[in-house]
PDB file of C-alpha atoms in Angstrom:
ATOM      1  CA  MET A  24       4.084   1.726  -7.843  1.00 68.00           C
ATOM      2  CA  ASP A  25       4.848   2.434  -4.026  1.00 69.00           C
ATOM      3  CA  ASN A  26       8.722   3.304  -3.362  1.00 71.00           C
ATOM      4  CA  MET A  27       9.985   3.988  -6.994  1.00 80.00           C
ATOM      5  CA  SER A  28      12.528   5.857  -7.624  1.00 89.00           C
ATOM      6  CA  ARG A  29      12.833   8.738  -9.756  1.00 89.00           C
ATOM      7  CA  GLU A  30      14.532   7.338 -12.824  1.00 88.00           C
ATOM      8  CA  LYS A  31      11.988   4.194 -12.955  1.00 91.00           C
ATOM      9  CA  LEU A  32       8.344   6.113 -11.703  1.00 94.00           C
ATOM     10  CA  LEU A  33       9.690   8.478 -14.724  1.00 93.00           C
ATOM     11  CA  LEU A  34      10.515   5.302 -16.672  1.00 93.00           C
ATOM     12  CA  VAL A  35       7.035   4.084 -16.536  1.00 96.00           C
ATOM     13  CA  ILE A  36       5.204   7.001 -17.344  1.00 96.00           C
ATOM     14  CA  GLN A  37       7.727   7.438 -20.680  1.00 95.00           C
ATOM     15  CA  LYS A  38       6.432   3.747 -21.616  1.00 96.00           C
ATOM     16  CA  ALA A  39       2.811   4.642 -20.782  1.00 97.00           C
ATOM     17  CA  ASN A  40       3.301   8.046 -22.601  1.00 97.00           C
ATOM     18  CA  PHE A  41       4.995   6.433 -26.014  1.00 96.00           C
ATOM     19  CA  ALA A  42       2.624   3.492 -26.158  1.00 97.00           C
ATOM     20  CA  MET A  43      -0.563   5.853 -25.881  1.00 97.00           C
ATOM     21  CA  TYR A  44       0.708   7.922 -28.997  1.00 96.00           C
ATOM     22  CA  ASP A  45       1.358   5.245 -31.166  1.00 95.00           C
ATOM     23  CA  VAL A  46      -2.172   4.011 -30.180  1.00 97.00           C
ATOM     24  CA  LYS A  47      -3.750   7.184 -30.719  1.00 97.00           C
ATOM     25  CA  LEU A  48      -1.941   7.647 -34.229  1.00 97.00           C
ATOM     26  CA  TYR A  49      -4.031   3.824 -34.903  1.00 97.00           C
ATOM     27  CA  LEU A  50      -7.045   4.915 -33.876  1.00 97.00           C
ATOM     28  CA  ASP A  51      -7.243   7.653 -36.129  1.00 96.00           C
ATOM     29  CA  THR A  52      -8.145   4.991 -38.504  1.00 95.00           C
ATOM     30  CA  HIS A  53      -9.662   2.503 -36.651  1.00 96.00           C
ATOM     31  CA  PRO A  54     -11.670   4.288 -34.562  1.00 96.00           C
ATOM     32  CA  ASN A  55     -13.874   1.996 -33.691  1.00 97.00           C
ATOM     33  CA  CYS A  56     -11.632  -1.051 -32.952  1.00 97.00           C
ATOM     34  CA  GLN A  57     -11.876  -2.743 -29.332  1.00 98.00           C
ATOM     35  CA  GLU A  58      -8.902  -3.854 -28.984  1.00 98.00           C
ATOM     36  CA  ALA A  59      -6.683  -0.795 -30.090  1.00 98.00           C
ATOM     37  CA  LEU A  60      -9.296   1.268 -26.923  1.00 98.00           C
ATOM     38  CA  ASP A  61      -9.122  -1.650 -24.037  1.00 98.00           C
ATOM     39  CA  TYR A  62      -4.620  -0.768 -25.340  1.00 98.00           C
ATOM     40  CA  TYR A  63      -5.332   3.108 -25.202  1.00 98.00           C
ATOM     41  CA  ARG A  64      -6.951   3.029 -22.043  1.00 98.00           C
ATOM     42  CA  ASN A  65      -5.097   0.456 -19.956  1.00 98.00           C
ATOM     43  CA  ALA A  66      -1.787   2.654 -21.061  1.00 98.00           C
ATOM     44  CA  LYS A  67      -4.178   6.351 -19.988  1.00 98.00           C
ATOM     45  CA  LYS A  68      -4.530   4.359 -16.612  1.00 98.00           C
ATOM     46  CA  ILE A  69      -1.556   2.963 -15.893  1.00 98.00           C
ATOM     47  CA  LYS A  70       0.383   7.292 -16.891  1.00 97.00           C
ATOM     48  CA  LYS A  71      -2.118   9.059 -15.092  1.00 97.00           C
ATOM     49  CA  LYS A  72      -1.396   6.453 -11.936  1.00 97.00           C
ATOM     50  CA  ALA A  73       2.412   7.300 -12.384  1.00 97.00           C
ATOM     51  CA  TRP A  74       1.710  10.879 -13.221  1.00 97.00           C
ATOM     52  CA  LYS A  75      -0.149  11.723  -9.726  1.00 96.00           C
ATOM     53  CA  GLU A  76       2.143  10.102  -8.100  1.00 95.00           C
ATOM     54  CA  TYR A  77       5.314  11.133  -9.522  1.00 94.00           C
ATOM     55  CA  THR A  78       3.458  15.258  -8.984  1.00 93.00           C
ATOM     56  CA  GLU A  79       3.571  13.973  -5.446  1.00 93.00           C
ATOM     57  CA  THR A  80       6.592  13.280  -4.613  1.00 91.00           C
ATOM     58  CA  PHE A  81       8.983  14.573  -6.783  1.00 90.00           C
ATOM     59  CA  GLY A  82       6.926  17.842  -8.223  1.00 90.00           C
ATOM     60  CA  PRO A  83       5.782  19.101 -11.046  1.00 93.00           C
ATOM     61  CA  LEU A  84       5.535  18.008 -14.834  1.00 94.00           C
ATOM     62  CA  SER A  85       3.154  20.456 -16.308  1.00 94.00           C
ATOM     63  CA  ALA A  86       2.652  23.678 -15.042  1.00 93.00           C
ATOM     64  CA  GLU A  87      -0.935  22.667 -14.653  1.00 92.00           C
ATOM     65  CA  ASP A  88       0.231  20.581 -11.568  1.00 93.00           C
ATOM     66  CA  VAL A  89       1.603  22.912 -10.080  1.00 93.00           C
ATOM     67  CA  VAL A  90       0.720  23.548  -5.994  1.00 89.00           C
ATOM     68  CA  ASP A  91      -1.759  26.678  -4.991  1.00 81.00           C
ATOM     69  CA  GLN A  92       1.190  28.346  -2.210  1.00 84.00           C
ATOM     70  CA  ASP A  93       2.479  30.797  -2.180  1.00 87.00           C
ATOM     71  CA  TYR A  94       6.055  29.849  -3.687  1.00 86.00           C
ATOM     72  CA  TRP A  95       5.976  29.028  -7.850  1.00 89.00           C
ATOM     73  CA  ASN A  96       8.766  25.871  -8.284  1.00 86.00           C
ATOM     74  CA  TRP A  97       7.754  25.758 -11.685  1.00 90.00           C
ATOM     75  CA  ALA A  98      11.206  27.371 -12.769  1.00 87.00           C
ATOM     76  CA  SER A  99      13.341  26.212 -10.474  1.00 82.00           C
ATOM     77  CA  ASN A 100      12.707  22.932  -9.987  1.00 82.00           C
ATOM     78  CA  PRO A 101      14.992  20.894 -12.546  1.00 81.00           C
ATOM     79  CA  TRP A 102      14.725  20.897 -16.014  1.00 84.00           C
ATOM     80  CA  PRO A 103      15.423  17.952 -18.219  1.00 82.00           C
ATOM     81  CA  TRP A 104      18.099  19.700 -20.854  1.00 75.00           C
ATOM     82  CA  GLU A 105      20.458  20.023 -17.186  1.00 72.00           C
ATOM     83  CA  GLY A 106      21.074  16.539 -17.000  1.00 63.00           C
ATOM     84  CA  GLY A 107      19.796  15.794 -14.709  1.00 60.00           C
ATOM     85  CA  LYS A 108      17.565  12.221 -16.517  1.00 58.00           C
ATOM     86  CA  CYS A 109      15.051  14.010 -16.289  1.00 58.00           C
TER      87      CYS A 109
ATOM     88  CA  MET B 144      -2.874  23.422 -28.771  1.00 88.00           C
ATOM     89  CA  TYR B 145       0.032  22.605 -27.321  1.00 89.00           C
ATOM     90  CA  SER B 146       1.539  22.019 -23.698  1.00 91.00           C
ATOM     91  CA  TYR B 147       4.714  21.201 -22.413  1.00 93.00           C
ATOM     92  CA  ASP B 148       5.410  18.416 -20.055  1.00 94.00           C
ATOM     93  CA  ARG B 149       8.221  17.743 -17.731  1.00 92.00           C
ATOM     94  CA  PHE B 150      10.450  15.028 -19.066  1.00 92.00           C
ATOM     95  CA  LEU B 151      12.134  13.826 -22.055  1.00 90.00           C
ATOM     96  CA  GLN B 152      10.186  11.165 -24.174  1.00 90.00           C
ATOM     97  CA  TYR B 153      12.618   9.157 -24.230  1.00 88.00           C
ATOM     98  CA  PRO B 154      15.608   8.900 -21.320  1.00 85.00           C
ATOM     99  CA  VAL B 155      19.307   9.680 -22.064  1.00 80.00           C
ATOM    100  CA  ASN B 156      21.439   7.670 -20.353  1.00 77.00           C
ATOM    101  CA  ILE B 157      24.943   7.714 -22.574  1.00 72.00           C
ATOM    102  CA  LYS B 158      27.517   4.904 -20.950  1.00 73.00           C
ATOM    103  CA  THR B 159      30.016   4.779 -23.795  1.00 70.00           C
ATOM    104  CA  ARG B 160      31.384   8.293 -25.730  1.00 64.00           C
ATOM    105  CA  ASN B 161      30.570   9.364 -29.290  1.00 70.00           C
ATOM    106  CA  PRO B 162      31.137  12.232 -30.861  1.00 72.00           C
ATOM    107  CA  MET B 163      30.555  10.823 -34.007  1.00 79.00           C
ATOM    108  CA  MET B 164      27.360  10.223 -33.847  1.00 75.00           C
ATOM    109  CA  ALA B 165      26.593  13.994 -31.468  1.00 73.00           C
ATOM    110  CA  GLN B 166      27.614  14.763 -34.983  1.00 78.00           C
ATOM    111  CA  VAL B 167      25.512  12.623 -37.062  1.00 79.00           C
ATOM    112  CA  ILE B 168      22.179  14.143 -34.802  1.00 74.00           C
ATOM    113  CA  ILE B 169      22.989  17.048 -35.234  1.00 75.00           C
ATOM    114  CA  SER B 170      23.456  16.771 -39.034  1.00 78.00           C
ATOM    115  CA  GLN B 171      20.073  15.294 -39.562  1.00 74.00           C
ATOM    116  CA  TYR B 172      18.416  17.775 -37.118  1.00 72.00           C
ATOM    117  CA  GLY B 173      17.599  20.962 -39.882  1.00 72.00           C
ATOM    118  CA  GLY B 174      16.661  21.530 -43.605  1.00 71.00           C
ATOM    119  CA  ALA B 175      14.176  20.162 -45.846  1.00 70.00           C
ATOM    120  CA  ASP B 176      14.595  16.824 -44.832  1.00 76.00           C
ATOM    121  CA  GLY B 177      14.783  17.450 -41.026  1.00 80.00           C
ATOM    122  CA  GLU B 178      11.720  16.852 -38.321  1.00 81.00           C
ATOM    123  CA  ILE B 179      10.512  20.073 -37.922  1.00 85.00           C
ATOM    124  CA  GLY B 180      10.524  20.624 -42.216  1.00 87.00           C
ATOM    125  CA  ALA B 181       8.572  17.454 -42.419  1.00 88.00           C
ATOM    126  CA  SER B 182       6.412  18.058 -39.258  1.00 91.00           C
ATOM    127  CA  LEU B 183       5.297  21.786 -40.809  1.00 92.00           C
ATOM    128  CA  ARG B 184       4.274  20.533 -44.344  1.00 92.00           C
ATOM    129  CA  TYR B 185       2.137  17.428 -42.519  1.00 94.00           C
ATOM    130  CA  MET B 186       0.189  19.854 -40.659  1.00 95.00           C
ATOM    131  CA  SER B 187      -0.212  22.090 -44.066  1.00 96.00           C
ATOM    132  CA  GLN B 188      -0.896  18.929 -46.233  1.00 96.00           C
ATOM    133  CA  LYS B 189      -3.946  17.720 -43.634  1.00 96.00           C
ATOM    134  CA  TYR B 190      -5.390  21.083 -45.076  1.00 96.00           C
ATOM    135  CA  ALA B 191      -6.079  19.543 -48.679  1.00 96.00           C
ATOM    136  CA  MET B 192      -7.692  16.201 -47.245  1.00 96.00           C
ATOM    137  CA  LYS B 193     -11.056  15.169 -48.049  1.00 95.00           C
ATOM    138  CA  ASN B 194     -11.163  11.816 -45.611  1.00 95.00           C
ATOM    139  CA  LYS B 195     -11.273  13.364 -41.945  1.00 94.00           C
ATOM    140  CA  LYS B 196      -9.625  10.395 -40.807  1.00 95.00           C
ATOM    141  CA  VAL B 197      -6.461  11.122 -43.172  1.00 95.00           C
ATOM    142  CA  ALA B 198      -6.911  15.111 -42.334  1.00 96.00           C
ATOM    143  CA  GLY B 199      -6.636  13.976 -38.642  1.00 95.00           C
ATOM    144  CA  LEU B 200      -3.783  10.795 -38.516  1.00 96.00           C
ATOM    145  CA  LEU B 201      -2.098  14.291 -40.646  1.00 96.00           C
ATOM    146  CA  ASN B 202      -1.875  16.654 -37.302  1.00 96.00           C
ATOM    147  CA  ASP B 203      -1.468  13.938 -35.297  1.00 96.00           C
ATOM    148  CA  ILE B 204       1.595  12.569 -37.049  1.00 95.00           C
ATOM    149  CA  ALA B 205       2.657  16.013 -37.315  1.00 95.00           C
ATOM    150  CA  THR B 206       2.888  16.735 -33.822  1.00 95.00           C
ATOM    151  CA  GLU B 207       4.616  13.888 -32.960  1.00 94.00           C
ATOM    152  CA  GLU B 208       7.135  14.845 -35.022  1.00 91.00           C
ATOM    153  CA  VAL B 209       7.058  18.393 -33.651  1.00 92.00           C
ATOM    154  CA  ALA B 210       7.878  16.284 -30.259  1.00 93.00           C
ATOM    155  CA  ILE B 211      10.407  14.429 -31.631  1.00 90.00           C
ATOM    156  CA  ALA B 212      12.195  17.342 -33.391  1.00 88.00           C
ATOM    157  CA  LEU B 213      11.824  19.281 -29.453  1.00 89.00           C
ATOM    158  CA  TYR B 214      13.198  16.192 -27.968  1.00 88.00           C
ATOM    159  CA  HIS B 215      16.385  16.281 -30.365  1.00 83.00           C
ATOM    160  CA  LEU B 216      16.630  19.430 -29.677  1.00 82.00           C
ATOM    161  CA  HIS B 217      16.917  19.259 -25.831  1.00 81.00           C
ATOM    162  CA  ALA B 218      18.837  15.542 -25.645  1.00 77.00           C
ATOM    163  CA  ILE B 219      22.201  16.911 -28.541  1.00 75.00           C
ATOM    164  CA  PRO B 220      23.510  19.031 -25.724  1.00 73.00           C
ATOM    165  CA  LEU B 221      23.088  15.996 -23.372  1.00 72.00           C
ATOM    166  CA  PHE B 222      24.921  13.609 -25.910  1.00 71.00           C
ATOM    167  CA  ILE B 223      27.403  16.750 -26.594  1.00 70.00           C
ATOM    168  CA  GLY B 224      28.412  17.554 -22.717  1.00 65.00           C
ATOM    169  CA  ASP B 225      28.490  14.012 -21.639  1.00 56.00           C
ATOM    170  CA  CYS B 226      30.635  13.292 -24.895  1.00 52.00           C
ATOM    171  CA  VAL B 227      32.774  16.053 -24.465  1.00 48.00           C
ATOM    172  CA  TYR B 228      33.229  15.587 -20.413  1.00 48.00           C
ATOM    173  CA  LYS B 229      34.319  11.515 -21.244  1.00 50.00           C
ATOM    174  CA  VAL B 230      36.439  12.883 -24.093  1.00 48.00           C
ATOM    175  CA  PHE B 231      38.566  15.611 -22.814  1.00 48.00           C
ATOM    176  CA  ASN B 232      37.617  14.236 -18.914  1.00 46.00           C
ATOM    177  CA  PHE B 233      36.719  17.537 -16.894  1.00 43.00           C
TER     178      PHE B 233
END
């Protein structure tokens, strides 16, 4: 996952995120399914790793991840709707 | 309860212009059959469920529908912007 371009890294996050959403719906009605739980854990692991790397390299994806410093960069970084493909 | 993450749920990458497609997506967006309407219905209906698992499922599906509706809200301007750009060659 090192040195991935921003778009590629974001795609990893988007995929893992969606996988988590999907299996969450299944787990809601099948709470004891070990295979689904493993799938969820795996997707979460991938997402966490990619998320951490994205945040460290390109900036916060959630307002909670804004680094404690003298400058609030949350609103000044590019927004997804500005066509920056983020 | 709900939080905003700074990325589109699915990437938007317009390759070929299609203003008709933008029109279709906009027409599906609101109203009784739109995603927001569906989401609010599920959100309300979960209270009527005796089965706790189904109630939870409705909650999570409703959340997902809201996310998709808002995704469309974010993506449509990109479709139009990209399409208009290519049609008129600004």
